[in-house]
Structures are given as C-alpha cells and as structure tokens.
Short mmCIF file of C-alpha atoms in Angstrom, two decimals:
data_model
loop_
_atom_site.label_atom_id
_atom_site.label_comp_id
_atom_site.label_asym_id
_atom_site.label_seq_id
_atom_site.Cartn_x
_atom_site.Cartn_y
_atom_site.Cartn_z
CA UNK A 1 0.00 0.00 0.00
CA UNK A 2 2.63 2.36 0.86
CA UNK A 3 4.40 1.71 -2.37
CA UNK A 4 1.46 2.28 -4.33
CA UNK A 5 1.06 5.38 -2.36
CA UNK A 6 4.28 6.77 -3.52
CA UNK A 7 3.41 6.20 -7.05
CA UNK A 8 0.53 8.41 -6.83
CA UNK A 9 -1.27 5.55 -8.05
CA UNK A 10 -4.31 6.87 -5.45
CA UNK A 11 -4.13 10.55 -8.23
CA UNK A 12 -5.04 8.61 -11.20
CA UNK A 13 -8.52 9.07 -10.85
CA UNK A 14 -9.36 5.39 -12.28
CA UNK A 15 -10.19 2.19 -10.57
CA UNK A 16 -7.22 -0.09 -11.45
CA UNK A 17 -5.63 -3.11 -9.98
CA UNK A 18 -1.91 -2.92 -8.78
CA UNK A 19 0.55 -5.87 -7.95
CA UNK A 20 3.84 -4.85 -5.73
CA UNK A 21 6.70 -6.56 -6.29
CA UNK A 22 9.13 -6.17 -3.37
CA UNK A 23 12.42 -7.73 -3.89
CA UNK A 24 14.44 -6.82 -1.37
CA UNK A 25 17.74 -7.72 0.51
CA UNK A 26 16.20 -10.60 2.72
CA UNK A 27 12.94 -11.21 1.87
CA UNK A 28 10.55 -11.51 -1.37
CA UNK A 29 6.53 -10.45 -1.52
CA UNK A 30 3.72 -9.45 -3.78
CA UNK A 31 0.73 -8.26 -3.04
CA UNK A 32 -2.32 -7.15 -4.94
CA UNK A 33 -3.84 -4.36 -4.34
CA UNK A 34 -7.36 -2.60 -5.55
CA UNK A 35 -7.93 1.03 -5.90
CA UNK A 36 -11.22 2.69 -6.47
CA UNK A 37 -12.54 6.09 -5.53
CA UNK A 38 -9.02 6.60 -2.96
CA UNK A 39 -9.47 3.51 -1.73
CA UNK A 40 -6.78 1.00 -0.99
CA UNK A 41 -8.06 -2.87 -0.52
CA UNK A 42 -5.49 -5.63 -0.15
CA UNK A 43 -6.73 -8.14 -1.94
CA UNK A 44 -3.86 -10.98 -1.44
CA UNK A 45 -0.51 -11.20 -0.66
CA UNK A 46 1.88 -13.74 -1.00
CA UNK A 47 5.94 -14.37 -0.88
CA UNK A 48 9.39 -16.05 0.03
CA UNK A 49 10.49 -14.90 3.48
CA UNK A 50 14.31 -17.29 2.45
CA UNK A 51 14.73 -14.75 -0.80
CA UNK A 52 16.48 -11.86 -1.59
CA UNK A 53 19.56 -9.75 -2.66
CA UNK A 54 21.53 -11.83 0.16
CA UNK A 55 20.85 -14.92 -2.20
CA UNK A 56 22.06 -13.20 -5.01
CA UNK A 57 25.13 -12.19 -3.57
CA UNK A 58 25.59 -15.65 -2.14
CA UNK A 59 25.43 -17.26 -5.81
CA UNK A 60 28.64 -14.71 -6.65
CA UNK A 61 30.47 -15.62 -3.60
CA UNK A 62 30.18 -19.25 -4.30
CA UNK A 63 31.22 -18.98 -8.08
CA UNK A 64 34.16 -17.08 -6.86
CA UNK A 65 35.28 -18.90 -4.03
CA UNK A 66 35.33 -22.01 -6.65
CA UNK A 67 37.13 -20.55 -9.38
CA UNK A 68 39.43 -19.68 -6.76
CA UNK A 69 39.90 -22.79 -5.36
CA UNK A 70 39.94 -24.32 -8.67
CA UNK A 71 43.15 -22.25 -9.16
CA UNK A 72 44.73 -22.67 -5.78
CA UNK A 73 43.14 -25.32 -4.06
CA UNK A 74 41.99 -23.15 -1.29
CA UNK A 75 38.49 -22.43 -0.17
CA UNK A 76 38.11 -18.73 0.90
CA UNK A 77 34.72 -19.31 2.43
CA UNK A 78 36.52 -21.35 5.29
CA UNK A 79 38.73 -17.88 6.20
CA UNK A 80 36.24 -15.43 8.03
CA UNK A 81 38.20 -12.15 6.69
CA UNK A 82 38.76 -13.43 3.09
CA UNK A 83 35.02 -14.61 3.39
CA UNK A 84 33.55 -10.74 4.22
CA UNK A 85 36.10 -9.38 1.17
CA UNK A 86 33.92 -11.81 -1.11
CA UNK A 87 30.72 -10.43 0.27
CA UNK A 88 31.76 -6.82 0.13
CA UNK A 89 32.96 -7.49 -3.52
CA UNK A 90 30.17 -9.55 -4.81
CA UNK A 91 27.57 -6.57 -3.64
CA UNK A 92 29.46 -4.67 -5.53
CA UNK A 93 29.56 -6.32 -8.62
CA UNK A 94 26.05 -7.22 -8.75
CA UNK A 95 25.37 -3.65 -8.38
CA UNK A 96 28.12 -2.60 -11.11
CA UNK A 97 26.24 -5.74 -13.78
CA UNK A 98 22.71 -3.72 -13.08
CA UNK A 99 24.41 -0.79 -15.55
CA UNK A 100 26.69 -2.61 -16.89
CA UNK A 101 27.28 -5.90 -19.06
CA UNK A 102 30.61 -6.68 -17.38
CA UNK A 103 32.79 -6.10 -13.99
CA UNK A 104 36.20 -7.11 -12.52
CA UNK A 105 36.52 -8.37 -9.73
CA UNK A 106 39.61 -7.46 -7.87
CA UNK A 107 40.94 -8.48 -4.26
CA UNK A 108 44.64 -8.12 -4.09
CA UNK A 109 46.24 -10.06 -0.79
CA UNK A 110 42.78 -12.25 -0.52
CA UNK A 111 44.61 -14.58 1.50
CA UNK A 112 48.20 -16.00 1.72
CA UNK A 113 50.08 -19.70 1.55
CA UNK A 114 53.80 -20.67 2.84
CA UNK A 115 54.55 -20.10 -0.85
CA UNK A 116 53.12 -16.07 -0.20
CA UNK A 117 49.95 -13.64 -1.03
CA UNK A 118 47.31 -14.75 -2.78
CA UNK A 119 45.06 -12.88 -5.40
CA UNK A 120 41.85 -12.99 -7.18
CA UNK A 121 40.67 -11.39 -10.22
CA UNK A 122 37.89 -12.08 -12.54
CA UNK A 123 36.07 -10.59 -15.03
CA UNK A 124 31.99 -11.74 -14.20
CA UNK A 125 29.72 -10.83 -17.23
CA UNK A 126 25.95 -10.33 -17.43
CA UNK A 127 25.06 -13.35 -19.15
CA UNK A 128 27.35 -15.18 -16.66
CA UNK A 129 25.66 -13.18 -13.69
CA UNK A 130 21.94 -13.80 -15.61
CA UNK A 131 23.08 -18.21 -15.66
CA UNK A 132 24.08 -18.08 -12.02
CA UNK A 133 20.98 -16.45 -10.58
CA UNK A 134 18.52 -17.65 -12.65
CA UNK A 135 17.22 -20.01 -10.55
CA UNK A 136 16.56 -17.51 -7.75
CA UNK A 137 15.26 -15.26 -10.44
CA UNK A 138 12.49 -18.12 -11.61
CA UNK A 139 11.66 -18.44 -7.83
CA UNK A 140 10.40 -14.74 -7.62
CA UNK A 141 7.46 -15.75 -10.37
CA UNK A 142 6.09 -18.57 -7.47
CA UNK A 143 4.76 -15.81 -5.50
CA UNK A 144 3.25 -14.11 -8.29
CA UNK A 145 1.36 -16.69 -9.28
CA UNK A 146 0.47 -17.39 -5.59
CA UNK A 147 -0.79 -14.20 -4.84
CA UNK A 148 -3.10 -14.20 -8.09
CA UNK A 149 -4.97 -17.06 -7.61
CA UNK A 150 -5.27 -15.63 -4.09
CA UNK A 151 -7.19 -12.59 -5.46
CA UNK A 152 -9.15 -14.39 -7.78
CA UNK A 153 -7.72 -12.44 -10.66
CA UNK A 154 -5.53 -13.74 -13.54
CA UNK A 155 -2.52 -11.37 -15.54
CA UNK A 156 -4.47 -10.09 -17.72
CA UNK A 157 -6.57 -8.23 -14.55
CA UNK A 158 -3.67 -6.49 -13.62
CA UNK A 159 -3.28 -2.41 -14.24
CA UNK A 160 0.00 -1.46 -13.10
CA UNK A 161 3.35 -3.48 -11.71
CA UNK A 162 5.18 -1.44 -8.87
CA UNK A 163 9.37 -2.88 -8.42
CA UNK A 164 9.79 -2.20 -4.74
CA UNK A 165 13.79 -2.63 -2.82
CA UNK A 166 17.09 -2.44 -4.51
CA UNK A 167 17.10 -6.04 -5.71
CA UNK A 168 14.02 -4.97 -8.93
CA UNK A 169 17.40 -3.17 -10.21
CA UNK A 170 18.52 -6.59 -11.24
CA UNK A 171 17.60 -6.31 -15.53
CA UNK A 172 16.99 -9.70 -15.39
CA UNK A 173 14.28 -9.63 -12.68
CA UNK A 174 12.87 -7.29 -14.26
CA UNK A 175 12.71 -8.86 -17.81
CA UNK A 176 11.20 -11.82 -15.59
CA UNK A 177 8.27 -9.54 -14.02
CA UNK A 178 7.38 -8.07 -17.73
CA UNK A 179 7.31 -11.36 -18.95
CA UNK A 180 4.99 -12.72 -16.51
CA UNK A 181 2.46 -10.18 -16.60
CA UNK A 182 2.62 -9.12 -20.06
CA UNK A 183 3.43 -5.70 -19.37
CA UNK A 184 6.34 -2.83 -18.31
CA UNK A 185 6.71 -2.71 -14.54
CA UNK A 186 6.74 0.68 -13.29
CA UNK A 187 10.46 1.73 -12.22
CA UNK A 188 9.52 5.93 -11.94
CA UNK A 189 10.80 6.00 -8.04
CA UNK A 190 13.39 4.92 -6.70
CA UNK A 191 13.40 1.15 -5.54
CA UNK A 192 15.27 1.75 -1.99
CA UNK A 193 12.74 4.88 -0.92
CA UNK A 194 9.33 3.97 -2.33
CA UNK A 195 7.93 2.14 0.56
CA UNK A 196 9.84 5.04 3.19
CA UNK A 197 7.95 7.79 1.03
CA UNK A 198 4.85 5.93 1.15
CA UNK A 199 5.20 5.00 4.45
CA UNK A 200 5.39 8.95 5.43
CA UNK A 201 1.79 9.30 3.70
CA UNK A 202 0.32 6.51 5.29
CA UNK A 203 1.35 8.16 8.41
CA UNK A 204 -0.88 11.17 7.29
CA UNK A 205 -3.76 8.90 6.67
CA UNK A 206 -3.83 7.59 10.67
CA UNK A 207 -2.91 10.93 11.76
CA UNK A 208 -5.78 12.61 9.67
CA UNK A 209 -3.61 14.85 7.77
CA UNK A 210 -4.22 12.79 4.65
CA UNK A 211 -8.27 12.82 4.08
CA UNK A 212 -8.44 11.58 0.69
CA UNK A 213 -7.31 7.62 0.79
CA UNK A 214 -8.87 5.07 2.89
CA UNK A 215 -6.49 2.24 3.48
CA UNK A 216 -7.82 -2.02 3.57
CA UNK A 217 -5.88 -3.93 4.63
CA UNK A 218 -6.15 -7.82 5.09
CA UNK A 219 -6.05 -10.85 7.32
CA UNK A 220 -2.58 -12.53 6.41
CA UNK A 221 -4.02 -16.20 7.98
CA UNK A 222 -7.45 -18.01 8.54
CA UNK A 223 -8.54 -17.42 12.07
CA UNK A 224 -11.11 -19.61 14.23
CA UNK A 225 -12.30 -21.98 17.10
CA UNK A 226 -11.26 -25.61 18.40
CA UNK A 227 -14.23 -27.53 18.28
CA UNK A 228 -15.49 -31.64 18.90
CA UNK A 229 -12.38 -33.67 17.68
CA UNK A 230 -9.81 -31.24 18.18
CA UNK A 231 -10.82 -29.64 14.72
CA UNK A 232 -9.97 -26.10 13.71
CA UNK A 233 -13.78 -24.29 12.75
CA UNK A 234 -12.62 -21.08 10.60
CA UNK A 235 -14.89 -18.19 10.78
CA UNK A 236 -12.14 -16.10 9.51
CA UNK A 237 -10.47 -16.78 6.08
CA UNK A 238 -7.37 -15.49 5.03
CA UNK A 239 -7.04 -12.79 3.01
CA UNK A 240 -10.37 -11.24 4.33
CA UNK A 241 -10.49 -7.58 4.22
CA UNK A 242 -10.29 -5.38 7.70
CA UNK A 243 -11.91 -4.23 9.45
CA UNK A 244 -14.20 -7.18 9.70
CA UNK A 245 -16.63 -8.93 12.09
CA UNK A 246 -18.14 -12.76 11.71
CA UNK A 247 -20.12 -14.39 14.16
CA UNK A 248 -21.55 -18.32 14.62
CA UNK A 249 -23.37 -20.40 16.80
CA UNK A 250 -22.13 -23.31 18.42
CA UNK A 251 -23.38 -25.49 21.26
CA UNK A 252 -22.24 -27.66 24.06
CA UNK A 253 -20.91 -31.39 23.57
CA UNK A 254 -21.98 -33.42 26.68
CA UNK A 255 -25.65 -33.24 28.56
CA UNK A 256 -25.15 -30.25 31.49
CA UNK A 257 -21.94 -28.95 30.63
CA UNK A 258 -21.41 -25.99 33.02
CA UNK A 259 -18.64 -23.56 30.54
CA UNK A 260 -17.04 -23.75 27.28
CA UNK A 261 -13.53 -23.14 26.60
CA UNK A 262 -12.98 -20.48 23.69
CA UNK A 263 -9.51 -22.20 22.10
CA UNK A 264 -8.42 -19.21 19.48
CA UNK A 265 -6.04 -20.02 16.73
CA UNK A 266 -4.87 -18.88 13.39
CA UNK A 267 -3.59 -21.01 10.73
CA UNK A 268 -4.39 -22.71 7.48
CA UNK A 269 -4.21 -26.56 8.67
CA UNK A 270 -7.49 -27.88 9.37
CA UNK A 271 -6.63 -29.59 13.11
CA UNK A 272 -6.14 -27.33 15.95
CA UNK A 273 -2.85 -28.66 17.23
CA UNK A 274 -1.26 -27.80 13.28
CA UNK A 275 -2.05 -24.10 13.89
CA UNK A 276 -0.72 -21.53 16.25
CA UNK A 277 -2.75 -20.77 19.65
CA UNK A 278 -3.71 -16.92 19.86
CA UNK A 279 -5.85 -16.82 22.86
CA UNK A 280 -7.94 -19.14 25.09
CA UNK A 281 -10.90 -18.04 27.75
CA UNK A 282 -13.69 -20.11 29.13
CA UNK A 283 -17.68 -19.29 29.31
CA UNK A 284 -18.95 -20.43 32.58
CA UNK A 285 -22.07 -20.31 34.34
CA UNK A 286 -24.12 -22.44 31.39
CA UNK A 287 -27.24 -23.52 32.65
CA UNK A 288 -27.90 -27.06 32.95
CA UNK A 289 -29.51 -28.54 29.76
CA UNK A 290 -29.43 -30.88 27.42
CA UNK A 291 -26.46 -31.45 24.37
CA UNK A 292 -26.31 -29.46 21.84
CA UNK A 293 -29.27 -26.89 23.27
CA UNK A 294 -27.35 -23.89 24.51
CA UNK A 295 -26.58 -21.67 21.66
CA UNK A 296 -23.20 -19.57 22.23
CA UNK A 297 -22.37 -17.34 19.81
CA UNK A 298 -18.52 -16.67 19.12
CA UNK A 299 -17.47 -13.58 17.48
CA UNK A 300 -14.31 -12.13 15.85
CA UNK A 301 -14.28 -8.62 15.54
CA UNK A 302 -10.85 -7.18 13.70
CA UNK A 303 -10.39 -3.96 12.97
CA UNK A 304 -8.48 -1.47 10.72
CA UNK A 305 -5.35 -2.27 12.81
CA UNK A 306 -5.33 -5.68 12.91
CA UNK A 307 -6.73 -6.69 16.45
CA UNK A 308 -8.43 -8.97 16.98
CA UNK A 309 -11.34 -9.17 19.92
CA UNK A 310 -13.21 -12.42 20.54
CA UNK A 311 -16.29 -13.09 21.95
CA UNK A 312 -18.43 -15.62 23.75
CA UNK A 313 -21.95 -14.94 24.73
CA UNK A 314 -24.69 -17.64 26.22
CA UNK A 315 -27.77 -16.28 23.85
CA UNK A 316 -29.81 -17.67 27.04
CA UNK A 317 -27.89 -15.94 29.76
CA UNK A 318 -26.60 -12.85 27.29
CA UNK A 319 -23.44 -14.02 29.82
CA UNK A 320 -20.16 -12.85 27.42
CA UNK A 321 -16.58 -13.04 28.43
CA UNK A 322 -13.99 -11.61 25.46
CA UNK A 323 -10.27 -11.50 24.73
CA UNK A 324 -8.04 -8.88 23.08
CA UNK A 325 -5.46 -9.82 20.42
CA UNK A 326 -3.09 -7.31 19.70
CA UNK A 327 -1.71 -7.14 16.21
CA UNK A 328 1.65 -7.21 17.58
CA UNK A 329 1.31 -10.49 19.50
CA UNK A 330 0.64 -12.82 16.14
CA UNK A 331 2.98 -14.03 14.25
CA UNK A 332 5.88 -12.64 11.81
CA UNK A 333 6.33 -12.49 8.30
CA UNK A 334 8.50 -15.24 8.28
CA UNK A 335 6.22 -17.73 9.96
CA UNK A 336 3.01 -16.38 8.00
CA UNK A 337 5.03 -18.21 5.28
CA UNK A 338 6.20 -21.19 6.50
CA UNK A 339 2.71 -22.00 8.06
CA UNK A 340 1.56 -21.01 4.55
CA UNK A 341 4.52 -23.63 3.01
CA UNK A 342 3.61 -25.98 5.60
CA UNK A 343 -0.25 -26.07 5.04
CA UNK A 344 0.56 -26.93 1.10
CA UNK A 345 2.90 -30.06 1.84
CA UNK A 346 0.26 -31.38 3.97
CA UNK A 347 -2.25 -30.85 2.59
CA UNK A 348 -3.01 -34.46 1.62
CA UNK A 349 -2.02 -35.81 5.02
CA UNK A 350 -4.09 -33.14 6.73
CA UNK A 351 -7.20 -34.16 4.16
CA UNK A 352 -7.19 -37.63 5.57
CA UNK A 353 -7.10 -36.58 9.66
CA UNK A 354 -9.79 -34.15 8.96
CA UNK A 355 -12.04 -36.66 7.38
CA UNK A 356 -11.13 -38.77 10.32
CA UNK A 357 -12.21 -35.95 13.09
CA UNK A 358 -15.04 -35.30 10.44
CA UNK A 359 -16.29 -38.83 10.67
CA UNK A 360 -15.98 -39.68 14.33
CA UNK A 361 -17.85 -36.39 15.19
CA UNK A 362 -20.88 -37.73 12.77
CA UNK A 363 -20.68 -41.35 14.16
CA UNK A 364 -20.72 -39.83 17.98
CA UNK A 365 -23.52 -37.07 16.81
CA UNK A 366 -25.70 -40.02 15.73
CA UNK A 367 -25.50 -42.13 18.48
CA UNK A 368 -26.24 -39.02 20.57
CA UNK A 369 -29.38 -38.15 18.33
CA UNK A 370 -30.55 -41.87 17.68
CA UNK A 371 -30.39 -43.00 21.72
CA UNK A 372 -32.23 -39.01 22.43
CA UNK A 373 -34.80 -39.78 19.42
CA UNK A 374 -35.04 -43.47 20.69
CA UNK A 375 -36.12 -42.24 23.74
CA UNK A 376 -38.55 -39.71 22.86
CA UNK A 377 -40.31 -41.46 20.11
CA UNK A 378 -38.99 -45.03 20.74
CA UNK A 379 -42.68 -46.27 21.94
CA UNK A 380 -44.60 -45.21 18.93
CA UNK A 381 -42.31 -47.64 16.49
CA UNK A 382 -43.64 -50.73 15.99
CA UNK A 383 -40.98 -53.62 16.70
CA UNK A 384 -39.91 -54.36 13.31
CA UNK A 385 -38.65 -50.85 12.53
CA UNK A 386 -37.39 -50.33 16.13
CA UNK A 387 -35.36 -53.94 16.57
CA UNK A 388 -33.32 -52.56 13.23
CA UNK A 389 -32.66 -48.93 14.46
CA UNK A 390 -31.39 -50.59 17.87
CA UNK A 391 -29.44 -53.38 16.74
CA UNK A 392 -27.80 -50.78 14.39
CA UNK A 393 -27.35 -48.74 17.22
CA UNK A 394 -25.36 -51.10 18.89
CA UNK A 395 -22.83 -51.57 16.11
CA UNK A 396 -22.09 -48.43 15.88
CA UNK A 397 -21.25 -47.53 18.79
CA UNK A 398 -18.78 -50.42 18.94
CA UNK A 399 -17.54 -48.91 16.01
CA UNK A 400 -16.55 -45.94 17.73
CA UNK A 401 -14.98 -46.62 20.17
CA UNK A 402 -12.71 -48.22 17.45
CA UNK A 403 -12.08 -44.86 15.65
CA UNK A 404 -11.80 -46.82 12.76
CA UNK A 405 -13.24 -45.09 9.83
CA UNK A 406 -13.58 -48.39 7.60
CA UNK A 407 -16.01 -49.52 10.42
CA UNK A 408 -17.41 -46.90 11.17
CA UNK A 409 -18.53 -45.93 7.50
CA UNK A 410 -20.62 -49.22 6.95
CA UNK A 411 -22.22 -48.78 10.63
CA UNK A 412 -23.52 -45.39 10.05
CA UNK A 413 -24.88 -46.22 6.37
CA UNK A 414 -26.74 -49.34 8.17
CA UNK A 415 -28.39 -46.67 10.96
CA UNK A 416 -29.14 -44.40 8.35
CA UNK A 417 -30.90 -47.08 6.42
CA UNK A 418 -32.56 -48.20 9.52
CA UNK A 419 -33.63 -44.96 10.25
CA UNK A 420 -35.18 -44.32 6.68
CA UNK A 421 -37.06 -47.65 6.64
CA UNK A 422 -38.70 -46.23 9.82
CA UNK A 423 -38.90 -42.30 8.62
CA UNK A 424 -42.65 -42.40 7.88
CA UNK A 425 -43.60 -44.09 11.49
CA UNK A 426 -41.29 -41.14 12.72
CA UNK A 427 -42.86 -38.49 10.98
CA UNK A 428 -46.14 -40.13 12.19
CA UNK A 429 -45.18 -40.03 15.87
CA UNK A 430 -43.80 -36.29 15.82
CA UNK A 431 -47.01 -34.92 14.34
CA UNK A 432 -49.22 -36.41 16.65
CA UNK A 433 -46.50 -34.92 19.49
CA UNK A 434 -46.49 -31.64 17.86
CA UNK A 435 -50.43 -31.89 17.81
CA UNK A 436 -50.60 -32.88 21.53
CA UNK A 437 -51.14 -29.75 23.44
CA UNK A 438 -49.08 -30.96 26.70
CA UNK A 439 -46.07 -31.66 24.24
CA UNK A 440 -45.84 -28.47 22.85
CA UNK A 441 -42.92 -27.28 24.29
CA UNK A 442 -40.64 -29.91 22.67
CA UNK A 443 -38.90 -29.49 19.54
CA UNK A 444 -38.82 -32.32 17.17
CA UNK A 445 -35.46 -33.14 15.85
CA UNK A 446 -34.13 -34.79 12.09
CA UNK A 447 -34.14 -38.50 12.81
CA UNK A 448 -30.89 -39.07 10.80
CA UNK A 449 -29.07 -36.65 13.55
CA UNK A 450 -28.70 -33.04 11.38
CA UNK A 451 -28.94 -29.96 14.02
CA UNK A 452 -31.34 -27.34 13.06
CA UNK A 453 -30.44 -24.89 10.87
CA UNK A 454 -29.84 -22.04 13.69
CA UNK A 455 -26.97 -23.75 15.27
CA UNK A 456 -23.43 -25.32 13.40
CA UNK A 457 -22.94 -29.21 13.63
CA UNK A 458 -19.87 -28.37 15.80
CA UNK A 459 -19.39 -28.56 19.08
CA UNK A 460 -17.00 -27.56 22.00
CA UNK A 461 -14.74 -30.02 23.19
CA UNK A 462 -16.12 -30.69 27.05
CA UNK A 463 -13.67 -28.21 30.00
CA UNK A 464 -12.29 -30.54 32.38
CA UNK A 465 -12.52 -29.07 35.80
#
C-alpha cells in the first residue's frame, strides 16, 4: 500500500488493480492491491520470506570462491576475513552488472600460503551473472502466481506493476516480471525509498492529515475456534479484508456442561494442534440442559489495525466473556510463510485426519441423536422398525470406540438405512406430538441426527474441571 502510495497511483482518478513486487535484501513479496474512488483494498498477498539480494550475492560468492579454489586449491569461504572481502565485492559487482554488461573483480592479498599472497581477479559478465541467478530469479514468479490465484484475478486483470527494494534493479528480474504479466513494470521511483515515502503518507492517513485515501488492509491467515475432535472451525479466512466482524453459533458437547472453553487459533491446517494458539478463555455459568441446546455465539471482531477481539456470549444468559489480540502479539512475516509452506505439503495428510475428526464427530452425533430420538419417540415404532434402528445402534457404537473409519462408515450407512425404513412411522409419531397440546414445548429433531439450521454441527470439546 505504501508503495502504491508513492506512485501516486491513489491521483489517477481510475479504478485499477496494482501488484507490488518487493524484492528486497532478505525477503521476497507481492501483493495485490485494488484502488477505487481513494481507496486501498489488499486483496492478497503472497511471498518467500528465504529470498532476496543476500541470495544473489551468495550465488557470486560461491562462483568465486570455486574458481578460486579451482586455481589454488583453497576455499576462501573457510577464512572469516577473506570470506567478508567476497561479500563486500560480490555486492558490488552485482550492483556494477545492473548498468553494466561486465565487472572485474579485484581483491589483491585475498589470502596467503607458505609459498606467499594470494590474489583474485575475474572478469563476471551479465550473461554469466543472468546463468548463475537464474534459478533464484524463476523463484520470484512462485509468488506471483500465488498471490493471483489468491485474489481471484488472472494477468491479464492487472493495471499497473510497482518494483519495490534495490534487488528490482537486477535487468533480469525485471525482464522476468514483464514477462509474466505481459506488461512494463513501473520503475519511476526509486526502488530503496518507495515504501519510506509511502510510508510517510500513510502516516498522514492515521494521523488525519491525509483525508483523501482510505487504506484495507487484510487478514494474512485463517482465524477460528477448536471444536469436537480437536478440529480447527474457521470463521475467519485469510485474506479477508479489515476491518471485519463474523459471528456463529455453536453449542455444548456433553448433557449439562457448566462452561465452554474459547480455544483461538490462526492457521491454514485444518486440526487445531497444526495451527498456532492466539488466545484461550472459558464461558462459565451455562445452565444445565441438554447437548447441543445452549446456543453460544462466538465472534471475531478485527479492525483497521489488525486486532483482533473475541467473543463468547450464552444467547440464554446474554453471559459474554472476550479477549483482546493485539496485532503485535501474532505471528511474523516469516512464519506467515512457513505455516503457509507448511499447510501446502500437507495438505493431503491433513485431508485424511480431517475426514477422520469429520467422521468420528458424525458417528458420535448419531448415536447421541438416535439414543435421544429413541427415547422420545422409541414407543410409537412398531418392533420391526425399532429392533433394526437398535441393533444398528449397537454396532455403531462399537464402532466408535474403534475410531476406525472403515467400520465406522458401513455402521452409520446401516443406521441411516434403519432410520429411513422407519422415517414415515417417525414423521407419524412427531405430528401427533407436535399436535398434543401438553407436548408443545418440545422441539422435534431430524431423525438421521442433522442440528437445526440455527446452530453449526460443531461442538466444543467438554472443560475438564
């Protein structure tokens, strides 16, 4: 934002679609941004927190330090001061190949043998410099592409390219941006002081000197709840514009459970323990009653800098207790990316658990809704449809305790084939219920075990005490 901000991008007077790319001395990211009417939205960002102009300089050091030893049979990256002379010198030339298409590379007295000093000079050309980087160069597209498909857009959406830090100096990065997008980055301010200058205006938009840009930012990682199972429920997804607020209803796991615990986390895996814990209170002082019929509603609220309050209120009690997130206490750029990284190589692995948790919370929510719809309604089935439901009952219930899902699968297909043989006695039974004044206050219930609509199938693992 602050780059784009430099660029005057906000004066243009047209809605247009920006992607920085920031190439800078440690790190690599691109974000796209919307602007419309002097507003700024984030849309996604995306990057490589183990790339930069440090790499660079490290693929010059390494090429000299073996052409050296390839010469003298001495490694100069094993020598501390003759290691720091390559660094200094490498900078230098990648800066000198930038403007130029070659540079010498001269370091009189690098080191010494018994036999006396030892020199180095080469002559490193740009289409040398281009081979040795090129794989670093190809890695800056990854995030491109990345942050794209995280904005929903594809090249072709895309207005204006902004080069942000003193590694976009690099021709062949740049040749590599152009080509991607299809079109001329912009290059008219200079790399190192775009996102300072920017910066200084953004300033002016908290402070209120600036009134004419409104700056959106977004959420960098999903945020949500532990539920039943130890699953992570998102209510937040990433990339989410803020400020932002999202609520949802969840309800208790056990008959008379007396509080919840609020687990917060943030994260992209789907299990709780996979994602990083952000805050944690407990609701207490539920009144007794049966599972699944308190409704608590948990709400994030995030706003234009990033924290985060959470929220747990009894809709029966309108009891809430909250927590504050500052922005500051998450997580840093770095592990944004490798819980990013990590979330994609799992993603398989974490497919397969998730089904699991998935599975074992529908097996237990069935034998939960089958023994509370058995008891209800249980008298108004004749035997023949009742002897099935029971018997299947029984099975599966074995089956879970198993928590194997190849068991488990066939036991709740036979229940739910139980239950459908005997859907039209249950029907049957509920209306005359629903007709009989004195039962009036209960509330009939799906007989294959789905909540009503008001509440999420997801509930809080029990507090222990």
């Amino acid at each position: 934002t602050a780059a784009a901000l430099a660029y005057g991008m906000d004066k243009k007077g047209k809605d247009q679609k920006i992607a920085v790319f920031d190439f800078g001395g440690g790190t690599h990211d691109v974000s796209i941004l919307e602007l419309g009417d002097g507003v700024f939205e984030v849309l996604a960002t995306d990057g490589d927190t183990h790339l930069g102009g440090d790499d660079i300089d490290e693929k010059i050091i390494d090429w000299l330090a073996d052409e050296f030893n390839k010469d003298e049979g001495i490694d100069l990256r094993k020598d501390p001061m003759s290691l720091q002379r390559l660094k200094e010198a490498a900078e230098k030339a990648k800066i000198e190949l930038s403007s130029s298409a070659k540079t010498e590379i001269n370091l009189p007295y690098v080191t010494a043998t018994d036999s006396g000093p030892k020199h180095l000079v080469r002559t490193l050309t740009k289409a040398k410099f281009n081979q040795l980087i090129d794989d670093l160069v190809k890695r800056t597209i990854d995030p491109c592409k990345a942050a794209l498909k995280g904005a929903g857009l594809a090249k072709k959406d895309i207005d204006e390219i902004i080069l942000v830090g003193g590694s976009t100096r690099i021709p062949a990065v740049q040749d590599a941006v152009e080509k991607f997008f299809g079109k001329k980055p912009s290059k008219g301010v200079n790399p190192d002081e775009v996102v300072a200058v920017g910066a200084a205006i953004q300033g002016g938009v908290f402070t209120g000197d600036v009134k004419d840009v409104l700056l959106l930012d977004v959420t960098p990682l999903s945020l949500g709840i532990e539920t039943m199972g130890n699953v992570m429920t998102r209510l937040i997804d990433a990339n989410t514009t803020i400020p932002t607020k999202k609520s949802q209803v969840f309800s208790t796991a056990v008959d008379n459970q007396p509080s919840v615990e609020i687990h917060v986390l943030q994260g992209e895996r789907p299990m709780s323990a996979d994602n990083k814990t952000i805050g944690r209170f407990h609701l207490d002082g539920i009144p007794p009653s049966s599972r699944g019929v308190p409704q608590i509603e948990v709400a994030f609220d995030i706003d234009a800098n990033g924290i985060i309050n959470v929220s747990a209120t009894d809709k029966a009690t309108n009891k809430t207790q909250d927590v504050r997130i500052e922005a500051s206490s998450g997580l840093t750029e770095k592990e944004i990316e490798k819980m990013k990284k990590d979330a994609e190589a799992n993603a398989d692995a974490d497919a397969k658990v998730k089904e699991t948790a998935d599975k074992l919370n529908s097996a237990d929510a069935m034998i939960f809704q089958t023994e509370k719809q058995l008891k209800e309604f249980g008298d108004k089935l004749s035997a023949d449809k009742k002897k099935p439901i029971e018997d299947a009952l029984e099975e599966l219930k074995k089956a879970y305790e198993t928590k194997d899902i190849a068991v488990i699968d066939p036991a709740l297909e036979k229940i739910n084939e139980a239950w459908k043989s005997a859907s039209e006695e249950m029907y049957k039974a509920q209306q005359s219920e629903q007709q009989d004044p004195s039962n009036s206050e209960q509330s009939s219930e799906n007989p294959e075990g789905k909540e009503s609509d008001d509440v999420e199938d997801v509930d809080f693992e029990e507090v222990k005490e």
